[in-house]
PDB file of C-alpha atoms in Angstrom:
ATOM      1  CA  MET H  49     -38.794  24.543 -94.285  1.00  0.00           C
ATOM      2  CA  ARG H  50     -36.094  21.902 -94.469  1.00  0.00           C
ATOM      3  CA  ARG H  51     -33.017  22.744 -92.429  1.00  0.00           C
ATOM      4  CA  ASN H  52     -29.578  22.822 -93.993  1.00  0.00           C
ATOM      5  CA  THR H  53     -27.949  19.496 -93.130  1.00  0.00           C
ATOM      6  CA  PHE H  54     -24.583  21.223 -92.755  1.00  0.00           C
ATOM      7  CA  LEU H  55     -26.018  23.171 -89.798  1.00  0.00           C
ATOM      8  CA  TYR H  56     -27.063  20.065 -87.868  1.00  0.00           C
ATOM      9  CA  ILE H  57     -25.421  20.059 -84.432  1.00  0.00           C
ATOM     10  CA  PRO H  58     -23.558  16.734 -84.974  1.00  0.00           C
ATOM     11  CA  ASN H  59     -22.198  18.022 -88.283  1.00  0.00           C
ATOM     12  CA  ILE H  60     -21.024  21.230 -86.588  1.00  0.00           C
ATOM     13  CA  ILE H  61     -19.214  19.067 -84.026  1.00  0.00           C
ATOM     14  CA  GLY H  62     -17.665  17.217 -86.963  1.00  0.00           C
ATOM     15  CA  LYS H  63     -16.430  20.509 -88.403  1.00  0.00           C
ATOM     16  CA  ILE H  64     -14.808  21.351 -85.055  1.00  0.00           C
ATOM     17  CA  LYS H  65     -13.232  17.902 -84.931  1.00  0.00           C
ATOM     18  CA  LYS H  66     -11.444  18.286 -88.274  1.00  0.00           C
ATOM     19  CA  PRO H  67      -9.393  21.433 -87.433  1.00  0.00           C
ATOM     20  CA  ILE H  68      -8.169  19.756 -84.248  1.00  0.00           C
ATOM     21  CA  GLY H  69      -6.410  17.201 -86.434  1.00  0.00           C
ATOM     22  CA  ALA H  70      -4.523  20.007 -88.153  1.00  0.00           C
ATOM     23  CA  PHE H  71      -2.811  20.850 -84.850  1.00  0.00           C
ATOM     24  CA  TRP H  72      -1.437  17.363 -84.288  1.00  0.00           C
ATOM     25  CA  GLN H  73       2.291  17.575 -83.610  1.00  0.00           C
ATOM     26  CA  TRP H  74       3.561  14.076 -83.350  1.00  0.00           C
ATOM     27  CA  GLU H  75       6.965  15.061 -81.953  1.00  0.00           C
ATOM     28  CA  GLN H  76       5.263  16.572 -78.880  1.00  0.00           C
ATOM     29  CA  SER H  77       3.705  13.467 -77.381  1.00  0.00           C
ATOM     30  CA  ASN H  78       1.592  15.130 -74.674  1.00  0.00           C
ATOM     31  CA  ARG H  79       0.022  17.617 -77.074  1.00  0.00           C
ATOM     32  CA  PHE H  80      -0.565  14.970 -79.718  1.00  0.00           C
ATOM     33  CA  PHE H  81      -2.209  12.620 -77.220  1.00  0.00           C
ATOM     34  CA  LEU H  82      -4.547  15.303 -75.858  1.00  0.00           C
ATOM     35  CA  LEU H  83      -5.531  16.588 -79.303  1.00  0.00           C
ATOM     36  CA  TYR H  84      -6.110  13.117 -80.729  1.00  0.00           C
ATOM     37  CA  LEU H  85      -8.099  12.044 -77.671  1.00  0.00           C
ATOM     38  CA  THR H  86     -10.184  15.237 -77.867  1.00  0.00           C
ATOM     39  CA  SER H  87     -10.884  14.550 -81.532  1.00  0.00           C
ATOM     40  CA  PHE H  88     -11.910  10.976 -80.686  1.00  0.00           C
ATOM     41  CA  LEU H  89     -14.230  12.098 -77.863  1.00  0.00           C
ATOM     42  CA  LEU H  90     -15.831  14.668 -80.176  1.00  0.00           C
ATOM     43  CA  ASP H  91     -16.403  11.820 -82.612  1.00  0.00           C
ATOM     44  CA  ALA H  92     -18.409  10.001 -79.935  1.00  0.00           C
ATOM     45  CA  ALA H  93     -20.195  13.240 -79.030  1.00  0.00           C
ATOM     46  CA  ASP H  94     -21.460  13.926 -82.543  1.00  0.00           C
ATOM     47  CA  GLY H  95     -23.076  10.488 -82.686  1.00  0.00           C
ATOM     48  CA  TYR H  96     -24.909  11.027 -79.410  1.00  0.00           C
ATOM     49  CA  ALA H  97     -25.882  14.546 -80.510  1.00  0.00           C
ATOM     50  CA  ALA H  98     -27.345  13.177 -83.737  1.00  0.00           C
ATOM     51  CA  ARG H  99     -29.566  10.772 -81.810  1.00  0.00           C
ATOM     52  CA  TYR H 100     -30.485  13.224 -79.042  1.00  0.00           C
ATOM     53  CA  PHE H 101     -31.494  16.052 -81.386  1.00  0.00           C
ATOM     54  CA  HIS H 102     -32.935  13.668 -84.017  1.00  0.00           C
ATOM     55  CA  GLN H 103     -30.505  15.053 -86.577  1.00  0.00           C
ATOM     56  CA  SER H 104     -29.106  11.884 -88.080  1.00  0.00           C
ATOM     57  CA  SER H 105     -28.355  12.285 -91.761  1.00  0.00           C
ATOM     58  CA  GLU H 106     -26.656  10.339 -94.532  1.00  0.00           C
ATOM     59  CA  LEU H 107     -24.298  13.267 -95.074  1.00  0.00           C
ATOM     60  CA  GLY H 108     -23.314  13.283 -91.408  1.00  0.00           C
ATOM     61  CA  ALA H 109     -22.754   9.519 -91.400  1.00  0.00           C
ATOM     62  CA  LEU H 110     -20.571   9.688 -94.522  1.00  0.00           C
ATOM     63  CA  LEU H 111     -18.515  12.630 -93.240  1.00  0.00           C
ATOM     64  CA  ASP H 112     -18.139  10.930 -89.866  1.00  0.00           C
ATOM     65  CA  MET H 113     -16.892   7.712 -91.434  1.00  0.00           C
ATOM     66  CA  LEU H 114     -14.487   9.601 -93.712  1.00  0.00           C
ATOM     67  CA  THR H 115     -12.917  11.646 -90.911  1.00  0.00           C
ATOM     68  CA  ASP H 116     -12.652   8.564 -88.675  1.00  0.00           C
ATOM     69  CA  ARG H 117     -10.852   6.596 -91.368  1.00  0.00           C
ATOM     70  CA  CYS H 118      -8.474   9.476 -92.087  1.00  0.00           C
ATOM     71  CA  ALA H 119      -7.666   9.961 -88.391  1.00  0.00           C
ATOM     72  CA  THR H 120      -7.021   6.264 -87.771  1.00  0.00           C
ATOM     73  CA  ALA H 121      -4.946   5.973 -90.954  1.00  0.00           C
ATOM     74  CA  ALA H 122      -2.872   8.988 -89.882  1.00  0.00           C
ATOM     75  CA  LEU H 123      -2.194   7.476 -86.451  1.00  0.00           C
ATOM     76  CA  LEU H 124      -1.289   4.083 -87.919  1.00  0.00           C
ATOM     77  CA  THR H 125       0.988   5.727 -90.488  1.00  0.00           C
ATOM     78  CA  LEU H 126       2.735   7.511 -87.632  1.00  0.00           C
ATOM     79  CA  LEU H 127       3.118   4.233 -85.736  1.00  0.00           C
ATOM     80  CA  SER H 128       4.619   2.597 -88.825  1.00  0.00           C
ATOM     81  CA  HIS H 129       7.247   5.364 -88.727  1.00  0.00           C
ATOM     82  CA  LEU H 130       7.945   4.913 -85.007  1.00  0.00           C
ATOM     83  CA  TYR H 131       7.938   1.092 -85.109  1.00  0.00           C
ATOM     84  CA  LYS H 132       9.486   0.306 -88.477  1.00  0.00           C
ATOM     85  CA  GLN H 133       9.806  -3.393 -87.654  1.00  0.00           C
ATOM     86  CA  TYR H 134       5.989  -3.651 -87.589  1.00  0.00           C
ATOM     87  CA  VAL H 135       5.277  -1.516 -90.640  1.00  0.00           C
ATOM     88  CA  LEU H 136       3.479  -4.339 -92.496  1.00  0.00           C
ATOM     89  CA  ILE H 137       1.096  -4.888 -89.579  1.00  0.00           C
ATOM     90  CA  PHE H 138       0.179  -1.202 -89.450  1.00  0.00           C
ATOM     91  CA  LEU H 139      -0.244  -1.025 -93.230  1.00  0.00           C
ATOM     92  CA  PHE H 140      -2.497  -4.084 -93.085  1.00  0.00           C
ATOM     93  CA  CYS H 141      -4.627  -2.403 -90.410  1.00  0.00           C
ATOM     94  CA  ILE H 142      -4.919   0.769 -92.529  1.00  0.00           C
ATOM     95  CA  VAL H 143      -6.036  -1.148 -95.616  1.00  0.00           C
ATOM     96  CA  LEU H 144      -8.398  -3.431 -93.683  1.00  0.00           C
ATOM     97  CA  ASP H 145     -10.029  -0.551 -91.798  1.00  0.00           C
ATOM     98  CA  GLY H 146     -10.585   1.546 -94.913  1.00  0.00           C
ATOM     99  CA  PHE H 147     -11.648  -1.329 -97.158  1.00  0.00           C
ATOM    100  CA  SER H 148     -14.083  -2.903 -94.680  1.00  0.00           C
ATOM    101  CA  HIS H 149     -15.875   0.391 -94.038  1.00  0.00           C
ATOM    102  CA  TRP H 150     -15.968   1.290 -97.736  1.00  0.00           C
ATOM    103  CA  LEU H 151     -17.378  -2.145 -98.597  1.00  0.00           C
ATOM    104  CA  GLN H 152     -20.029  -1.820 -95.873  1.00  0.00           C
ATOM    105  CA  MET H 153     -21.073   1.500 -97.373  1.00  0.00           C
ATOM    106  CA  ILE H 154     -21.368  -0.062-100.838  1.00  0.00           C
ATOM    107  CA  ALA H 155     -23.366  -2.988 -99.407  1.00  0.00           C
ATOM    108  CA  GLY H 156     -25.683  -0.571 -97.614  1.00  0.00           C
ATOM    109  CA  LEU H 157     -26.259   1.524-100.746  1.00  0.00           C
ATOM    110  CA  ALA H 158     -26.851  -1.589-102.846  1.00  0.00           C
ATOM    111  CA  SER H 159     -29.288  -3.255-100.439  1.00  0.00           C
ATOM    112  CA  GLY H 160     -30.769  -0.233 -98.672  1.00  0.00           C
ATOM    113  CA  THR H 161     -29.812  -1.592 -95.243  1.00  0.00           C
ATOM    114  CA  THR H 162     -27.863  -0.097 -92.347  1.00  0.00           C
ATOM    115  CA  SER H 163     -24.614  -1.620 -91.095  1.00  0.00           C
ATOM    116  CA  HIS H 164     -26.465  -3.088 -88.095  1.00  0.00           C
ATOM    117  CA  LYS H 165     -28.696  -5.069 -90.449  1.00  0.00           C
ATOM    118  CA  GLN H 166     -25.685  -6.303 -92.409  1.00  0.00           C
ATOM    119  CA  ALA H 167     -24.624  -8.631 -89.593  1.00  0.00           C
ATOM    120  CA  GLY H 168     -26.541 -11.408 -91.312  1.00  0.00           C
ATOM    121  CA  ARG H 169     -25.549 -14.851 -90.151  1.00  0.00           C
ATOM    122  CA  PHE H 170     -22.618 -13.731 -87.997  1.00  0.00           C
ATOM    123  CA  THR H 171     -23.532 -13.764 -84.304  1.00  0.00           C
ATOM    124  CA  LEU H 172     -20.302 -11.961 -83.406  1.00  0.00           C
ATOM    125  CA  LEU H 173     -21.270  -9.034 -85.654  1.00  0.00           C
ATOM    126  CA  LYS H 174     -24.722  -8.852 -84.076  1.00  0.00           C
ATOM    127  CA  ILE H 175     -23.095  -8.584 -80.645  1.00  0.00           C
ATOM    128  CA  TYR H 176     -20.553  -6.073 -81.957  1.00  0.00           C
ATOM    129  CA  TYR H 177     -23.264  -3.755 -83.319  1.00  0.00           C
ATOM    130  CA  TRP H 178     -24.936  -3.482 -79.905  1.00  0.00           C
ATOM    131  CA  ARG H 179     -24.129   0.159 -79.101  1.00  0.00           C
ATOM    132  CA  PRO H 180     -22.344  -0.289 -75.709  1.00  0.00           C
ATOM    133  CA  VAL H 181     -20.144  -3.034 -77.175  1.00  0.00           C
ATOM    134  CA  LEU H 182     -19.425  -1.004 -80.311  1.00  0.00           C
ATOM    135  CA  THR H 183     -18.495   2.085 -78.291  1.00  0.00           C
ATOM    136  CA  LEU H 184     -16.217   0.153 -75.925  1.00  0.00           C
ATOM    137  CA  ALA H 185     -14.536  -1.757 -78.766  1.00  0.00           C
ATOM    138  CA  CYS H 186     -13.805   1.429 -80.717  1.00  0.00           C
ATOM    139  CA  LEU H 187     -12.503   3.172 -77.595  1.00  0.00           C
ATOM    140  CA  LEU H 188     -10.149   0.332 -76.641  1.00  0.00           C
ATOM    141  CA  ASN H 189      -8.980  -0.029 -80.243  1.00  0.00           C
ATOM    142  CA  GLU H 190      -7.947   3.638 -80.378  1.00  0.00           C
ATOM    143  CA  LEU H 191      -6.441   3.464 -76.882  1.00  0.00           C
ATOM    144  CA  CYS H 192      -4.292   0.528 -77.938  1.00  0.00           C
ATOM    145  CA  PHE H 193      -2.798   2.522 -80.807  1.00  0.00           C
ATOM    146  CA  LEU H 194      -2.424   5.647 -78.664  1.00  0.00           C
ATOM    147  CA  CYS H 195      -0.624   3.648 -75.976  1.00  0.00           C
ATOM    148  CA  LEU H 196       1.843   2.380 -78.567  1.00  0.00           C
ATOM    149  CA  TYR H 197       2.473   5.968 -79.568  1.00  0.00           C
ATOM    150  CA  LEU H 198       3.042   7.112 -75.969  1.00  0.00           C
ATOM    151  CA  LEU H 199       5.297   4.163 -75.118  1.00  0.00           C
ATOM    152  CA  HIS H 200       7.713   5.271 -77.817  1.00  0.00           C
ATOM    153  CA  PHE H 201       8.324   8.529 -75.927  1.00  0.00           C
ATOM    154  CA  LEU H 202       7.955   7.527 -72.271  1.00  0.00           C
ATOM    155  CA  SER H 203      10.857   6.377 -70.158  1.00  0.00           C
ATOM    156  CA  SER H 204      10.456   2.685 -69.322  1.00  0.00           C
ATOM    157  CA  SER H 205      11.111   3.385 -65.631  1.00  0.00           C
ATOM    158  CA  SER H 206       8.462   6.089 -65.222  1.00  0.00           C
ATOM    159  CA  ASP H 207       5.169   5.521 -63.422  1.00  0.00           C
ATOM    160  CA  TRP H 208       3.300   6.781 -66.484  1.00  0.00           C
ATOM    161  CA  SER H 209       4.990   4.124 -68.595  1.00  0.00           C
ATOM    162  CA  LYS H 210       3.772   1.389 -66.238  1.00  0.00           C
ATOM    163  CA  LEU H 211       0.210   2.713 -66.404  1.00  0.00           C
ATOM    164  CA  VAL H 212       0.297   2.993 -70.193  1.00  0.00           C
ATOM    165  CA  HIS H 213       1.663  -0.556 -70.432  1.00  0.00           C
ATOM    166  CA  ILE H 214      -1.293  -1.820 -68.373  1.00  0.00           C
ATOM    167  CA  VAL H 215      -3.805   0.005 -70.568  1.00  0.00           C
ATOM    168  CA  PHE H 216      -2.032  -1.298 -73.679  1.00  0.00           C
ATOM    169  CA  TYR H 217      -2.151  -4.949 -72.593  1.00  0.00           C
ATOM    170  CA  VAL H 218      -5.798  -4.614 -71.534  1.00  0.00           C
ATOM    171  CA  SER H 219      -6.802  -3.051 -74.851  1.00  0.00           C
ATOM    172  CA  LEU H 220      -4.618  -5.209 -77.124  1.00  0.00           C
ATOM    173  CA  PRO H 221      -6.948  -8.276 -77.215  1.00  0.00           C
ATOM    174  CA  ILE H 222      -9.884  -6.028 -78.162  1.00  0.00           C
ATOM    175  CA  CYS H 223      -7.777  -4.363 -80.843  1.00  0.00           C
ATOM    176  CA  ILE H 224      -6.904  -7.756 -82.330  1.00  0.00           C
ATOM    177  CA  LEU H 225     -10.546  -8.854 -82.087  1.00  0.00           C
ATOM    178  CA  LYS H 226     -11.628  -5.690 -83.896  1.00  0.00           C
ATOM    179  CA  GLN H 227      -9.366  -6.543 -86.840  1.00  0.00           C
ATOM    180  CA  PHE H 228     -11.010  -9.976 -87.014  1.00  0.00           C
ATOM    181  CA  ILE H 229     -14.429  -8.291 -86.904  1.00  0.00           C
ATOM    182  CA  SER H 230     -13.347  -6.095 -89.825  1.00  0.00           C
ATOM    183  CA  LEU H 231     -12.632  -9.273 -91.796  1.00  0.00           C
ATOM    184  CA  LEU H 232     -16.124 -10.543 -90.922  1.00  0.00           C
ATOM    185  CA  GLN H 233     -17.548  -7.207 -92.095  1.00  0.00           C
ATOM    186  CA  VAL H 234     -15.791  -7.656 -95.437  1.00  0.00           C
ATOM    187  CA  TRP H 235     -17.169 -11.184 -95.788  1.00  0.00           C
ATOM    188  CA  SER H 236     -20.684 -10.139 -94.755  1.00  0.00           C
ATOM    189  CA  SER H 237     -20.631  -7.173 -97.159  1.00  0.00           C
ATOM    190  CA  TYR H 238     -19.529  -9.390-100.047  1.00  0.00           C
ATOM    191  CA  ILE H 239     -22.447 -11.745 -99.331  1.00  0.00           C
ATOM    192  CA  ILE H 240     -24.939  -8.851 -99.265  1.00  0.00           C
ATOM    193  CA  ILE H 241     -23.586  -7.340-102.492  1.00  0.00           C
ATOM    194  CA  PHE H 242     -23.629 -10.732-104.222  1.00  0.00           C
ATOM    195  CA  ASP H 243     -27.176 -11.527-103.054  1.00  0.00           C
ATOM    196  CA  THR H 244     -28.413  -8.059-104.040  1.00  0.00           C
ATOM    197  CA  PHE H 245     -27.087  -8.148-107.581  1.00  0.00           C
ATOM    198  CA  THR H 246     -27.940 -11.801-108.260  1.00  0.00           C
ATOM    199  CA  SER H 247     -31.550 -11.324-107.126  1.00  0.00           C
ATOM    200  CA  THR H 248     -32.212  -8.428-109.515  1.00  0.00           C
TER     201      THR H 248
END
């Protein structure tokens, strides 16, 4: 008997992850940070659970991508409110993140390939899709945005502020690199979609 995909362990973790987002209270920085970080760690956990229990599914992958995009967009929208002078940068990141992942999904459906096989001619994408690199890049990208959030509330003279500044400056280059990688993903997806439809 085929098991209900909704009852897969990684999808259950995903269901737990979503309600956590409902308790985000951006005015209370400590609570927001802990809840967002917990949600992010659960996101990593459901991927490992899917591989460990052999419960990977298209539904799980789609739900995972959707919740990730919503969470990142929510955080970036919040940052655009806290740092109004950089609102265009945050809006660009929201659009780029959503569009690149959506286009990858379309390219995958059109060609029948996974995102890892969509790297094509781009060596940087092939390196990026190696799991340890992908995990570290995503972690540092989120940490960069979270540090920006915390720095808005922390006193500049506090020890915590100094630590958060260090983490921010360490993660910032990776965050910038990840935006460039998103542009490569858009380009690569366009090539795959074009090749798929012109060869049929």
